[in-house]
Each structure stands twice: as structure tokens, then as C-alpha cells.
PDB file of C-alpha atoms and ligand atoms in Angstrom:
ATOM      1  CA  MET E 289       0.298  -0.289  -0.121  1.00 91.00           C
ATOM      2  CA  SER E 290       1.025   3.293  -1.162  1.00 96.00           C
ATOM      3  CA  LEU E 291       2.043   5.980   1.405  1.00 95.00           C
ATOM      4  CA  ASP E 292      -0.884   7.987  -0.162  1.00 96.00           C
ATOM      5  CA  GLN E 293      -3.426   4.942   0.179  1.00 97.00           C
ATOM      6  CA  MET E 294      -2.763   4.945   4.482  1.00 97.00           C
ATOM      7  CA  PHE E 295      -3.872   8.252   4.679  1.00 98.00           C
ATOM      8  CA  ASP E 296      -6.117   8.267   2.399  1.00 98.00           C
ATOM      9  CA  VAL E 297      -9.878   9.352   4.136  1.00 98.00           C
ATOM     10  CA  THR E 298     -11.691  10.716   0.612  1.00 98.00           C
ATOM     11  CA  GLY E 299     -15.759   9.662   1.066  1.00 98.00           C
ATOM     12  CA  LYS E 300     -15.378   9.080   4.731  1.00 98.00           C
ATOM     13  CA  SER E 301     -17.928  10.390   6.319  1.00 98.00           C
ATOM     14  CA  VAL E 302     -16.320  12.159   9.750  1.00 99.00           C
ATOM     15  CA  ILE E 303     -18.258  14.226  12.809  1.00 99.00           C
ATOM     16  CA  VAL E 304     -16.196  16.814  14.812  1.00 99.00           C
ATOM     17  CA  THR E 305     -17.710  18.574  18.303  1.00 99.00           C
ATOM     18  CA  GLY E 306     -16.488  21.668  19.072  1.00 98.00           C
ATOM     19  CA  ALA E 307     -14.934  21.962  15.130  1.00 98.00           C
ATOM     20  CA  ALA E 308     -15.630  26.221  15.175  1.00 98.00           C
ATOM     21  CA  TYR E 309     -12.865  27.365  15.712  1.00 97.00           C
ATOM     22  CA  GLY E 310      -9.093  25.935  18.200  1.00 98.00           C
ATOM     23  CA  LEU E 311      -8.176  22.206  17.294  1.00 98.00           C
ATOM     24  CA  GLY E 312     -11.417  21.035  16.007  1.00 98.00           C
ATOM     25  CA  ARG E 313     -12.137  23.106  13.445  1.00 98.00           C
ATOM     26  CA  ALA E 314      -8.184  22.006  12.257  1.00 98.00           C
ATOM     27  CA  TYR E 315      -9.616  18.794  12.211  1.00 99.00           C
ATOM     28  CA  ALA E 316     -12.324  19.650   9.917  1.00 99.00           C
ATOM     29  CA  GLU E 317     -10.483  21.379   7.873  1.00 98.00           C
ATOM     30  CA  ILE E 318      -7.819  18.139   7.666  1.00 98.00           C
ATOM     31  CA  MET E 319     -10.081  15.912   6.854  1.00 98.00           C
ATOM     32  CA  ALA E 320     -12.204  17.867   4.221  1.00 98.00           C
ATOM     33  CA  GLU E 321      -9.191  18.576   2.370  1.00 98.00           C
ATOM     34  CA  ARG E 322      -7.783  15.079   2.112  1.00 98.00           C
ATOM     35  CA  GLY E 323     -11.562  14.963   0.675  1.00 98.00           C
ATOM     36  CA  ALA E 324     -14.189  13.686   4.060  1.00 98.00           C
ATOM     37  CA  LYS E 325     -17.212  14.551   4.192  1.00 98.00           C
ATOM     38  CA  VAL E 326     -17.678  16.220   7.585  1.00 98.00           C
ATOM     39  CA  THR E 327     -19.938  17.300  10.216  1.00 99.00           C
ATOM     40  CA  LEU E 328     -19.562  20.544  12.102  1.00 99.00           C
ATOM     41  CA  ILE E 329     -21.149  21.101  15.356  1.00 99.00           C
ATOM     42  CA  ASP E 330     -20.957  23.607  17.954  1.00 98.00           C
ATOM     43  CA  ASN E 331     -22.308  26.190  19.928  1.00 98.00           C
ATOM     44  CA  ASN E 332     -21.201  29.174  18.614  1.00 98.00           C
ATOM     45  CA  ALA E 333     -23.754  30.021  16.034  1.00 98.00           C
ATOM     46  CA  GLN E 334     -21.862  32.497  14.009  1.00 98.00           C
ATOM     47  CA  ALA E 335     -17.801  30.700  14.699  1.00 98.00           C
ATOM     48  CA  LEU E 336     -19.758  27.580  12.886  1.00 98.00           C
ATOM     49  CA  ALA E 337     -21.187  29.905  10.205  1.00 98.00           C
ATOM     50  CA  ALA E 338     -17.638  31.142   9.086  1.00 98.00           C
ATOM     51  CA  THR E 339     -15.914  27.546   9.828  1.00 98.00           C
ATOM     52  CA  VAL E 340     -18.146  26.149   7.380  1.00 98.00           C
ATOM     53  CA  ALA E 341     -17.742  28.649   4.216  1.00 98.00           C
ATOM     54  CA  ALA E 342     -14.316  28.821   5.046  1.00 98.00           C
ATOM     55  CA  ILE E 343     -13.909  24.647   3.872  1.00 98.00           C
ATOM     56  CA  GLY E 344     -16.728  24.780   1.801  1.00 98.00           C
ATOM     57  CA  PRO E 345     -18.919  22.644   0.461  1.00 97.00           C
ATOM     58  CA  GLN E 346     -17.479  18.686   2.190  1.00 97.00           C
ATOM     59  CA  ALA E 347     -18.737  20.847   5.618  1.00 98.00           C
ATOM     60  CA  THR E 348     -21.835  21.101   7.090  1.00 98.00           C
ATOM     61  CA  GLY E 349     -22.590  22.885  10.239  1.00 98.00           C
ATOM     62  CA  VAL E 350     -25.514  21.698  13.091  1.00 98.00           C
ATOM     63  CA  LEU E 351     -25.434  24.280  16.175  1.00 98.00           C
ATOM     64  CA  LEU E 352     -26.242  22.840  19.396  1.00 98.00           C
ATOM     65  CA  ASP E 353     -24.640  22.214  22.771  1.00 98.00           C
ATOM     66  CA  VAL E 354     -22.414  19.040  23.304  1.00 98.00           C
ATOM     67  CA  THR E 355     -24.543  18.822  26.800  1.00 98.00           C
ATOM     68  CA  ASP E 356     -28.298  17.995  24.921  1.00 98.00           C
ATOM     69  CA  ARG E 357     -28.217  14.805  24.893  1.00 98.00           C
ATOM     70  CA  ALA E 358     -30.879  14.243  22.111  1.00 98.00           C
ATOM     71  CA  ALA E 359     -29.499  17.182  20.359  1.00 98.00           C
ATOM     72  CA  LEU E 360     -26.594  15.259  19.889  1.00 99.00           C
ATOM     73  CA  ALA E 361     -28.064  12.133  19.279  1.00 98.00           C
ATOM     74  CA  ALA E 362     -30.371  13.448  16.456  1.00 98.00           C
ATOM     75  CA  ALA E 363     -27.184  15.507  14.692  1.00 99.00           C
ATOM     76  CA  PHE E 364     -25.401  11.888  14.335  1.00 99.00           C
ATOM     77  CA  ASP E 365     -28.141  10.922  12.763  1.00 98.00           C
ATOM     78  CA  GLN E 366     -28.484  13.245  10.190  1.00 98.00           C
ATOM     79  CA  ALA E 367     -25.129  13.183   9.456  1.00 98.00           C
ATOM     80  CA  ALA E 368     -25.014   9.322   8.609  1.00 98.00           C
ATOM     81  CA  ALA E 369     -28.056  10.018   6.636  1.00 98.00           C
ATOM     82  CA  ARG E 370     -26.729  12.742   5.197  1.00 98.00           C
ATOM     83  CA  GLN E 371     -22.951  11.481   4.685  1.00 98.00           C
ATOM     84  CA  GLY E 372     -23.643   7.782   3.874  1.00 98.00           C
ATOM     85  CA  GLY E 373     -23.054   6.657   7.669  1.00 98.00           C
ATOM     86  CA  VAL E 374     -19.973   7.566  10.324  1.00 98.00           C
ATOM     87  CA  ASP E 375     -16.290   6.783   9.993  1.00 98.00           C
ATOM     88  CA  VAL E 376     -14.296   9.242  12.047  1.00 99.00           C
ATOM     89  CA  VAL E 377     -15.696  10.986  15.574  1.00 99.00           C
ATOM     90  CA  PHE E 378     -13.401  13.495  17.181  1.00 99.00           C
ATOM     91  CA  ALA E 379     -14.799  14.080  20.717  1.00 99.00           C
ATOM     92  CA  ASN E 380     -13.738  17.284  20.667  1.00 98.00           C
ATOM     93  CA  ALA E 381     -15.282  20.186  22.217  1.00 98.00           C
ATOM     94  CA  GLY E 382     -13.524  21.299  25.730  1.00 98.00           C
ATOM     95  CA  VAL E 383     -13.881  24.535  28.092  1.00 97.00           C
ATOM     96  CA  ASP E 384     -11.079  26.001  29.827  1.00 93.00           C
ATOM     97  CA  ALA E 385     -11.680  25.768  34.352  1.00 89.00           C
ATOM     98  CA  GLY E 386     -11.252  28.968  34.312  1.00 87.00           C
ATOM     99  CA  PRO E 387      -8.256  30.038  37.028  1.00 88.00           C
ATOM    100  CA  GLY E 388      -6.116  27.532  39.134  1.00 91.00           C
ATOM    101  CA  PHE E 389      -5.230  27.706  42.796  1.00 93.00           C
ATOM    102  CA  LEU E 390      -1.663  29.526  41.132  1.00 91.00           C
ATOM    103  CA  THR E 391      -1.349  32.221  39.058  1.00 86.00           C
ATOM    104  CA  PRO E 392       1.551  31.731  36.158  1.00 79.00           C
ATOM    105  CA  ASP E 393       3.914  34.109  38.771  1.00 81.00           C
ATOM    106  CA  GLY E 394       3.157  30.981  41.174  1.00 84.00           C
ATOM    107  CA  ALA E 395       1.480  32.867  43.566  1.00 89.00           C
ATOM    108  CA  ARG E 396      -1.639  31.919  45.471  1.00 92.00           C
ATOM    109  CA  ASN E 397      -4.622  32.559  43.554  1.00 91.00           C
ATOM    110  CA  PRO E 398      -8.173  33.090  45.577  1.00 91.00           C
ATOM    111  CA  ASP E 399     -10.403  32.087  43.504  1.00 87.00           C
ATOM    112  CA  GLY E 400      -8.125  29.118  42.283  1.00 91.00           C
ATOM    113  CA  GLN E 401      -8.602  26.964  45.687  1.00 94.00           C
ATOM    114  CA  ILE E 402     -10.631  24.384  46.509  1.00 95.00           C
ATOM    115  CA  ASP E 403     -12.389  25.881  49.392  1.00 95.00           C
ATOM    116  CA  ALA E 404     -13.850  28.198  47.216  1.00 92.00           C
ATOM    117  CA  LEU E 405     -14.807  26.905  43.998  1.00 92.00           C
ATOM    118  CA  ASP E 406     -18.019  27.294  42.607  1.00 90.00           C
ATOM    119  CA  ASP E 407     -20.362  24.265  42.664  1.00 93.00           C
ATOM    120  CA  ALA E 408     -21.627  24.820  39.508  1.00 93.00           C
ATOM    121  CA  HIS E 409     -18.537  26.029  37.467  1.00 91.00           C
ATOM    122  CA  TRP E 410     -16.952  22.508  38.598  1.00 95.00           C
ATOM    123  CA  ASP E 411     -20.391  20.845  37.069  1.00 97.00           C
ATOM    124  CA  LYS E 412     -20.469  22.708  34.145  1.00 97.00           C
ATOM    125  CA  VAL E 413     -16.239  21.326  33.208  1.00 97.00           C
ATOM    126  CA  ILE E 414     -17.388  18.169  33.631  1.00 98.00           C
ATOM    127  CA  ALA E 415     -20.460  18.351  31.934  1.00 98.00           C
ATOM    128  CA  ILE E 416     -18.893  19.764  28.922  1.00 98.00           C
ATOM    129  CA  ASN E 417     -15.171  17.889  29.454  1.00 98.00           C
ATOM    130  CA  LEU E 418     -15.493  14.759  30.193  1.00 98.00           C
ATOM    131  CA  THR E 419     -19.653  13.513  30.148  1.00 98.00           C
ATOM    132  CA  SER E 420     -20.342  15.231  26.573  1.00 98.00           C
ATOM    133  CA  VAL E 421     -17.406  12.516  25.478  1.00 99.00           C
ATOM    134  CA  TYR E 422     -19.042   9.750  27.004  1.00 98.00           C
ATOM    135  CA  ASP E 423     -22.063  10.785  24.987  1.00 98.00           C
ATOM    136  CA  THR E 424     -20.420  11.836  21.815  1.00 99.00           C
ATOM    137  CA  MET E 425     -18.413   8.255  22.261  1.00 98.00           C
ATOM    138  CA  LYS E 426     -21.571   6.478  22.454  1.00 98.00           C
ATOM    139  CA  LEU E 427     -23.369   7.686  19.940  1.00 99.00           C
ATOM    140  CA  ALA E 428     -20.077   6.641  17.503  1.00 99.00           C
ATOM    141  CA  ALA E 429     -19.894   3.299  18.667  1.00 98.00           C
ATOM    142  CA  ARG E 430     -23.912   2.825  18.350  1.00 98.00           C
ATOM    143  CA  HIS E 431     -23.509   3.940  14.724  1.00 98.00           C
ATOM    144  CA  MET E 432     -20.077   2.272  14.056  1.00 98.00           C
ATOM    145  CA  LYS E 433     -21.575  -1.157  15.355  1.00 98.00           C
ATOM    146  CA  ALA E 434     -24.406  -1.079  13.522  1.00 98.00           C
ATOM    147  CA  GLN E 435     -22.066  -0.476   9.986  1.00 98.00           C
ATOM    148  CA  GLY E 436     -19.953  -3.198  10.897  1.00 98.00           C
ATOM    149  CA  ARG E 437     -17.208  -1.725   8.943  1.00 98.00           C
ATOM    150  CA  GLY E 438     -15.228  -0.501  11.937  1.00 98.00           C
ATOM    151  CA  GLY E 439     -14.101   3.540  12.576  1.00 98.00           C
ATOM    152  CA  SER E 440     -12.173   5.458  14.298  1.00 99.00           C
ATOM    153  CA  ILE E 441     -13.290   7.298  17.421  1.00 99.00           C
ATOM    154  CA  ILE E 442     -10.852  10.602  18.271  1.00 99.00           C
ATOM    155  CA  ALA E 443     -10.538  12.373  21.388  1.00 99.00           C
ATOM    156  CA  THR E 444      -9.419  15.229  22.499  1.00 98.00           C
ATOM    157  CA  SER E 445      -7.988  15.058  26.328  1.00 98.00           C
ATOM    158  CA  SER E 446      -5.031  16.465  27.311  1.00 98.00           C
ATOM    159  CA  ILE E 447      -1.600  16.433  29.555  1.00 96.00           C
ATOM    160  CA  ALA E 448      -3.170  17.105  31.729  1.00 95.00           C
ATOM    161  CA  ALA E 449      -4.661  13.973  32.144  1.00 97.00           C
ATOM    162  CA  PHE E 450      -1.471  12.576  32.979  1.00 94.00           C
ATOM    163  CA  TYR E 451      -0.284  15.654  35.766  1.00 87.00           C
ATOM    164  CA  VAL E 452      -1.286  18.128  37.848  1.00 85.00           C
ATOM    165  CA  ASP E 453      -0.449  21.901  37.196  1.00 84.00           C
ATOM    166  CA  GLY E 454      -1.665  24.268  39.200  1.00 88.00           C
ATOM    167  CA  ILE E 455      -2.747  27.444  36.917  1.00 87.00           C
ATOM    168  CA  VAL E 456      -4.737  24.937  35.542  1.00 90.00           C
ATOM    169  CA  GLY E 457      -8.341  25.191  37.130  1.00 94.00           C
ATOM    170  CA  THR E 458      -8.649  22.138  38.824  1.00 95.00           C
ATOM    171  CA  PRO E 459     -11.978  20.501  37.404  1.00 96.00           C
ATOM    172  CA  TYR E 460      -9.726  20.682  34.323  1.00 96.00           C
ATOM    173  CA  MET E 461      -7.895  18.015  35.724  1.00 96.00           C
ATOM    174  CA  PRO E 462     -10.275  15.443  36.821  1.00 97.00           C
ATOM    175  CA  ALA E 463     -11.943  15.590  33.547  1.00 98.00           C
ATOM    176  CA  LYS E 464      -9.065  15.058  30.945  1.00 98.00           C
ATOM    177  CA  ALA E 465      -7.527  11.984  33.492  1.00 98.00           C
ATOM    178  CA  GLY E 466     -11.211  10.500  32.675  1.00 98.00           C
ATOM    179  CA  VAL E 467     -11.283  11.290  29.394  1.00 98.00           C
ATOM    180  CA  SER E 468      -8.102   9.819  28.708  1.00 98.00           C
ATOM    181  CA  HIS E 469      -9.563   6.409  30.740  1.00 98.00           C
ATOM    182  CA  LEU E 470     -12.678   6.331  29.092  1.00 98.00           C
ATOM    183  CA  VAL E 471     -10.085   6.145  25.609  1.00 99.00           C
ATOM    184  CA  LYS E 472      -8.563   3.369  26.782  1.00 98.00           C
ATOM    185  CA  GLN E 473     -11.313   1.288  28.230  1.00 98.00           C
ATOM    186  CA  LEU E 474     -13.311   1.600  24.821  1.00 98.00           C
ATOM    187  CA  ALA E 475     -10.195   0.225  22.926  1.00 98.00           C
ATOM    188  CA  MET E 476     -10.323  -2.747  24.892  1.00 98.00           C
ATOM    189  CA  GLU E 477     -14.521  -2.943  24.600  1.00 98.00           C
ATOM    190  CA  LEU E 478     -14.714  -2.114  20.864  1.00 98.00           C
ATOM    191  CA  GLY E 479     -11.531  -3.934  19.339  1.00 98.00           C
ATOM    192  CA  ARG E 480     -12.745  -6.745  17.944  1.00 98.00           C
ATOM    193  CA  PHE E 481     -15.329  -4.671  15.807  1.00 98.00           C
ATOM    194  CA  ASN E 482     -12.227  -2.514  14.377  1.00 98.00           C
ATOM    195  CA  ILE E 483     -13.114   0.288  16.260  1.00 99.00           C
ATOM    196  CA  ARG E 484      -9.863   1.989  17.356  1.00 99.00           C
ATOM    197  CA  VAL E 485     -10.535   4.500  20.418  1.00 99.00           C
ATOM    198  CA  ASN E 486      -7.233   6.905  20.702  1.00 99.00           C
ATOM    199  CA  ALA E 487      -7.274  10.507  22.717  1.00 99.00           C
ATOM    200  CA  ILE E 488      -4.947  13.205  21.352  1.00 99.00           C
ATOM    201  CA  CYS E 489      -3.460  14.726  24.503  1.00 98.00           C
ATOM    202  CA  PRO E 490      -2.292  17.890  23.068  1.00 98.00           C
ATOM    203  CA  GLY E 491       0.148  20.623  25.382  1.00 96.00           C
ATOM    204  CA  PRO E 492      -0.701  24.734  24.746  1.00 94.00           C
ATOM    205  CA  PHE E 493      -1.727  25.465  21.397  1.00 96.00           C
ATOM    206  CA  ILE E 494      -2.965  28.752  19.742  1.00 95.00           C
ATOM    207  CA  THR E 495      -6.470  28.490  20.487  1.00 95.00           C
ATOM    208  CA  ASN E 496      -9.706  30.223  21.534  1.00 91.00           C
ATOM    209  CA  ILE E 497      -9.888  28.578  24.524  1.00 88.00           C
ATOM    210  CA  ALA E 498      -9.537  30.202  27.633  1.00 82.00           C
ATOM    211  CA  GLY E 499      -9.801  33.556  26.158  1.00 80.00           C
ATOM    212  CA  GLY E 500      -7.679  33.100  23.818  1.00 84.00           C
ATOM    213  CA  ARG E 501      -4.690  33.108  26.583  1.00 81.00           C
ATOM    214  CA  MET E 502      -2.453  31.499  24.302  1.00 83.00           C
ATOM    215  CA  ALA E 503      -2.091  34.199  21.488  1.00 82.00           C
ATOM    216  CA  ASN E 504      -0.971  36.470  24.314  1.00 84.00           C
ATOM    217  CA  VAL E 505       2.817  36.785  24.375  1.00 82.00           C
ATOM    218  CA  GLU E 506       2.463  37.685  27.886  1.00 82.00           C
ATOM    219  CA  ASP E 507      -0.095  35.196  29.327  1.00 80.00           C
ATOM    220  CA  ARG E 508       1.604  31.939  27.391  1.00 85.00           C
ATOM    221  CA  GLN E 509       5.488  33.183  28.680  1.00 86.00           C
ATOM    222  CA  ALA E 510       4.960  30.183  31.781  1.00 82.00           C
ATOM    223  CA  PHE E 511       3.949  27.660  28.864  1.00 86.00           C
ATOM    224  CA  VAL E 512       6.488  28.901  26.883  1.00 90.00           C
ATOM    225  CA  ARG E 513       9.460  28.061  29.473  1.00 87.00           C
ATOM    226  CA  TRP E 514       8.378  25.001  30.314  1.00 87.00           C
ATOM    227  CA  SER E 515       8.032  23.296  26.461  1.00 92.00           C
ATOM    228  CA  CYS E 516      11.541  21.664  25.066  1.00 94.00           C
ATOM    229  CA  LEU E 517      10.921  23.862  22.322  1.00 95.00           C
ATOM    230  CA  ARG E 518      10.888  26.769  24.149  1.00 94.00           C
ATOM    231  CA  ARG E 519       7.036  27.615  22.137  1.00 95.00           C
ATOM    232  CA  VAL E 520       3.291  27.201  22.014  1.00 95.00           C
ATOM    233  CA  ALA E 521       1.837  25.599  18.981  1.00 96.00           C
ATOM    234  CA  GLU E 522      -0.165  26.503  15.841  1.00 97.00           C
ATOM    235  CA  THR E 523      -3.481  24.939  14.898  1.00 98.00           C
ATOM    236  CA  ASP E 524      -2.290  23.406  11.950  1.00 98.00           C
ATOM    237  CA  GLU E 525       0.877  21.292  13.470  1.00 98.00           C
ATOM    238  CA  ILE E 526      -2.249  19.266  15.313  1.00 98.00           C
ATOM    239  CA  LYS E 527      -3.433  18.198  11.791  1.00 98.00           C
ATOM    240  CA  PRO E 528      -0.696  15.831  10.912  1.00 98.00           C
ATOM    241  CA  LEU E 529      -1.750  13.968  13.675  1.00 98.00           C
ATOM    242  CA  ALA E 530      -5.556  13.285  13.643  1.00 99.00           C
ATOM    243  CA  LEU E 531      -5.239  12.579   9.943  1.00 98.00           C
ATOM    244  CA  TYR E 532      -3.250   9.573  10.929  1.00 98.00           C
ATOM    245  CA  LEU E 533      -5.627   8.201  13.893  1.00 99.00           C
ATOM    246  CA  ALA E 534      -8.564   8.860  11.268  1.00 98.00           C
ATOM    247  CA  SER E 535      -7.031   7.377   8.308  1.00 98.00           C
ATOM    248  CA  ASN E 536      -5.377   3.839   8.083  1.00 98.00           C
ATOM    249  CA  ALA E 537      -2.242   4.879   8.875  1.00 98.00           C
ATOM    250  CA  SER E 538      -2.605   3.677  12.554  1.00 98.00           C
ATOM    251  CA  SER E 539      -4.469   0.474  11.431  1.00 98.00           C
ATOM    252  CA  TYR E 540      -3.135  -1.647  14.690  1.00 98.00           C
ATOM    253  CA  VAL E 541      -3.008   2.013  16.750  1.00 98.00           C
ATOM    254  CA  THR E 542      -6.032   1.818  19.941  1.00 98.00           C
ATOM    255  CA  GLY E 543      -6.082   3.322  23.475  1.00 98.00           C
ATOM    256  CA  SER E 544      -3.042   4.811  22.768  1.00 98.00           C
ATOM    257  CA  GLN E 545      -2.123   8.686  24.426  1.00 98.00           C
ATOM    258  CA  MET E 546      -1.325  10.704  21.956  1.00 98.00           C
ATOM    259  CA  VAL E 547       0.955  13.127  23.991  1.00 98.00           C
ATOM    260  CA  ILE E 548       2.004  16.248  21.452  1.00 98.00           C
ATOM    261  CA  ASP E 549       3.269  19.067  23.937  1.00 97.00           C
ATOM    262  CA  GLY E 550       6.560  20.287  23.068  1.00 97.00           C
ATOM    263  CA  GLY E 551       8.388  18.364  25.142  1.00 96.00           C
ATOM    264  CA  LEU E 552       6.027  20.168  27.531  1.00 93.00           C
ATOM    265  CA  ILE E 553       5.074  17.224  29.986  1.00 91.00           C
ATOM    266  CA  LEU E 554       8.807  16.469  31.034  1.00 91.00           C
ATOM    267  CA  ARG E 555      10.005  20.086  32.652  1.00 80.00           C
ATOM    268  CA  PRO E 556      10.089  19.558  35.993  1.00 70.00           C
ATOM    269  CA  ALA E 557       7.562  19.417  38.518  1.00 67.00           C
ATOM    270  CA  PRO E 558       7.031  24.255  39.822  1.00 67.00           C
ATOM    271  CA  GLU E 559       7.470  24.917  43.505  1.00 68.00           C
ATOM    272  CA  LEU E 560       4.865  25.408  45.310  1.00 71.00           C
ATOM    273  CA  ASP E 561       5.000  28.161  48.139  1.00 64.00           C
TER     274      ASP E 561
HETATM  275  N1  LIG O 168      -5.044  24.666  23.228  1.00 73.10           N
HETATM  276  C1  LIG O 168      -5.301  24.123  23.933  1.00 73.10           C
HETATM  277  O1  LIG O 168      -4.356  24.395  24.400  1.00 73.10           O
HETATM  278  C2  LIG O 168      -5.181  22.945  24.621  1.00 73.10           C
HETATM  279  C3  LIG O 168      -4.613  21.966  25.370  1.00 73.10           C
HETATM  280  C4  LIG O 168      -4.670  20.555  25.469  1.00 73.10           C
HETATM  281  C5  LIG O 168      -5.864  20.221  25.520  1.00 73.10           C
HETATM  282  N2  LIG O 168      -6.930  20.955  24.950  1.00 73.10           N
HETATM  283  C6  LIG O 168      -8.482  20.383  24.333  1.00 73.10           C
HETATM  284  O2  LIG O 168      -8.679  20.498  22.827  1.00 73.10           O
HETATM  285  C7  LIG O 168     -10.381  20.848  22.843  1.00 73.10           C
HETATM  286  C8  LIG O 168     -10.683  22.020  21.740  1.00 73.10           C
HETATM  287  O3  LIG O 168      -9.897  22.913  22.482  1.00 73.10           O
HETATM  288  P1  LIG O 168      -9.348  24.490  21.850  1.00 73.10           P
HETATM  289  O4  LIG O 168      -8.258  24.896  22.810  1.00 73.10           O
HETATM  290  O5  LIG O 168      -9.660  24.391  20.431  1.00 73.10           O
HETATM  291  O6  LIG O 168     -10.385  25.384  22.284  1.00 73.10           O
HETATM  292  P2  LIG O 168     -11.089  26.859  21.203  1.00 73.10           P
HETATM  293  O7  LIG O 168     -11.793  27.342  22.621  1.00 73.10           O
HETATM  294  O8  LIG O 168     -10.528  27.349  20.036  1.00 73.10           O
HETATM  295  O9  LIG O 168     -12.215  25.993  20.946  1.00 73.10           O
HETATM  296  C9  LIG O 168     -13.540  24.704  21.900  1.00 73.10           C
HETATM  297  C10 LIG O 168     -14.846  24.950  20.697  1.00 73.10           C
HETATM  298  O10 LIG O 168     -15.401  23.880  20.953  1.00 73.10           O
HETATM  299  C11 LIG O 168     -16.912  25.124  20.959  1.00 73.10           C
HETATM  300  N3  LIG O 168     -17.807  23.949  22.384  1.00 73.10           N
HETATM  301  C12 LIG O 168     -17.876  24.556  23.499  1.00 73.10           C
HETATM  302  N4  LIG O 168     -18.458  24.582  24.597  1.00 73.10           N
HETATM  303  C13 LIG O 168     -19.309  23.463  23.184  1.00 73.10           C
HETATM  304  C14 LIG O 168     -20.334  23.383  24.001  1.00 73.10           C
HETATM  305  N5  LIG O 168     -20.873  23.065  25.096  1.00 73.10           N
HETATM  306  N6  LIG O 168     -21.366  22.319  23.210  1.00 73.10           N
HETATM  307  C15 LIG O 168     -20.782  22.413  21.746  1.00 73.10           C
HETATM  308  N7  LIG O 168     -19.422  23.362  21.282  1.00 73.10           N
HETATM  309  C16 LIG O 168     -19.031  23.941  22.552  1.00 73.10           C
HETATM  310  C17 LIG O 168     -16.884  26.164  21.752  1.00 73.10           C
HETATM  311  O11 LIG O 168     -17.523  27.086  21.048  1.00 73.10           O
HETATM  312  C18 LIG O 168     -15.364  26.370  20.297  1.00 73.10           C
HETATM  313  O12 LIG O 168     -15.705  26.081  18.592  1.00 73.10           O
HETATM  314  C19 LIG O 168     -10.871  21.085  24.431  1.00 73.10           C
HETATM  315  O13 LIG O 168     -11.493  19.820  24.477  1.00 73.10           O
HETATM  316  C20 LIG O 168      -9.641  21.427  24.833  1.00 73.10           C
HETATM  317  O14 LIG O 168     -10.044  21.005  26.700  1.00 73.10           O
HETATM  318  C21 LIG O 168      -6.543  22.066  24.228  1.00 73.10           C
END
């Protein structure tokens, strides 16, 4: 098989959640560029319309909140009818978790302390970053099993699944650890149906998350310092990995946690006060 054939996704039916901005947009772009049909799901109407228009006729936008189970299930049914089934699903939608217990300078941050956390905030982060990933993967499995032609499910986890960090909001950590563990559990269950389940675990990418803080040179200094490559990443840099996991190039890869972080996770643990 040639390299082109291994990475071929022509005609595949793809669904991406959280696709209007950032990493989700990059996943949708590379899939469409390589000839797949892509349904982009997002709750930001304006950004979704702009992204769908930029990608072109292979893209369809569906406006919904991923915590709305019924709407998500209907979107999967409609995408399957429109695109000829479901082959590749990116469970990607996510939000930041607000302030951590430390500021980037290492000072204590009153708003991020565990005893001050707003319970509604915890519930929201878990609902979007963990429970909606479960719902998305469940729908993907249901469609893929019924079709009987295998498939690839890819969750956007984070290096936050493997380490603890004071400047990222506390609810984010268990949500991403949960996503990464769910990926392993489902890979074990779904392997016999040739449904592969993998996690992409990014480090700092310049996206819209946390009010686009990675785009701000000042705000991203802590992450630049900790990265072996001394920089944060552009969203285009996620595309080759997304194409690899979506295509037959990764035919023997399942249950994996693909770290793409400029070596940030290797940094020594920060000192605590
Ligand atoms: N950017 C990073 O540095 C980084 C690092 C590790 C992991 N991640 C993860 O990558 C994923 C994508 O984040 P991003 O950085 O591209 O952020 P982003 O804010 O640029 O994009 C997230 C998209 O998800 C959409 N979204 C948010 N909540 C939604 C909801 N309830 N229903 C439907 N759509 C919703 C937003 O409108 C947006 O278009 C997230 O799961 C995030 O945790 C990002």
C-alpha cells in the first residue's frame, strides 16, 4: 500500500464536536482537505457559520450544545443519513476550567482554591469536558457497530490527564484524566469490531480557549518556559496527527494517548509555596 493510500480518507464520513474554533476546526479542515465529508458541531452560531463557509461544500454545520443529549443523537442520525454512515468521530468540544490555585508567577490565587470553587462551575466543566465526550463516543460506537465496517474515534484529552498543574483550573484535571481513561476502556471493548479509540493529548496550542490566552505573548510565557521547544503550538501542527489517527495509517493503533506538547510534560514540577 502506498503512503497516499494509507492516509486516504476520501469519502469518509466524519463528525467533529467543538469544530468552529481551534483544534476542532483544524481537525475538520484537514479531513475536508483530504476528501472527507465533515459535520461540524458547535454552540457558537457565528463562528460555526464562518468556519463551515471557509471549508466549503464538504462541510455541514450543526448548531447545538454538546450537553444536550437528544440534540447530539439527532445530529449523529442526520450526519449518518447525509454522509453515508459514520466512519471517524472527533470528541473534541471542551472549555477551560477557570483560574487554578496558582497564578502563572506561582502566587496563590484566591479564586482557584478548592474551598472557594463554585460548584456550578465544577458541574459545567465535567458536563462539557467529560460527560459530553462519553455521550459522543457512545453515539459513535452505536453507529459504527451497526454499520459493521469499523471506525476511528478520537478524543481530545490533554497532558492534564497525566500531571497536576496549579495554574490550570482544578476541574479540568479530573475531566481530562477521565477522558483518557475512557479511551483505554472503550479501546478494549470495541477492538473486536475494528473500532479504534485513541486520545490526542495536546500541550499548549494557540486557540480560543481561556479567552485565547495562548495568543497573548505575556500570558503564554509560563508555557513557553516549560516547553522543551520553547514555544507554544499553532493549530495546523495538530493536523498530521489527526489525519494519522483517522486513517488506515494507524490501523494497529488503539487505546493510545498521543502526546503532542513540545516536551512540556517533561519539565520538573514547579515549586510550591
Ligand atoms: N488549546 C490548548 O492548549 C489545549 C490543550 C490541551 C487540550 N485542549 C483541548 O482541546 C479541545 C479543543 O479546545 P481548543 O483549545 O481548540 O478551544 P477553542 O475554544 O478554540 O475551541 C473549542 C470549541 O468548542 C466549542 N464548544 C465549547 N463548549 C461547547 C458546547 N457546550 N457545545 C458545543 N460546542 C462547544 C467552542 O464554541 C469552540 O468552537 C478541548 O477539549 C480542550 O480541552 C486544548
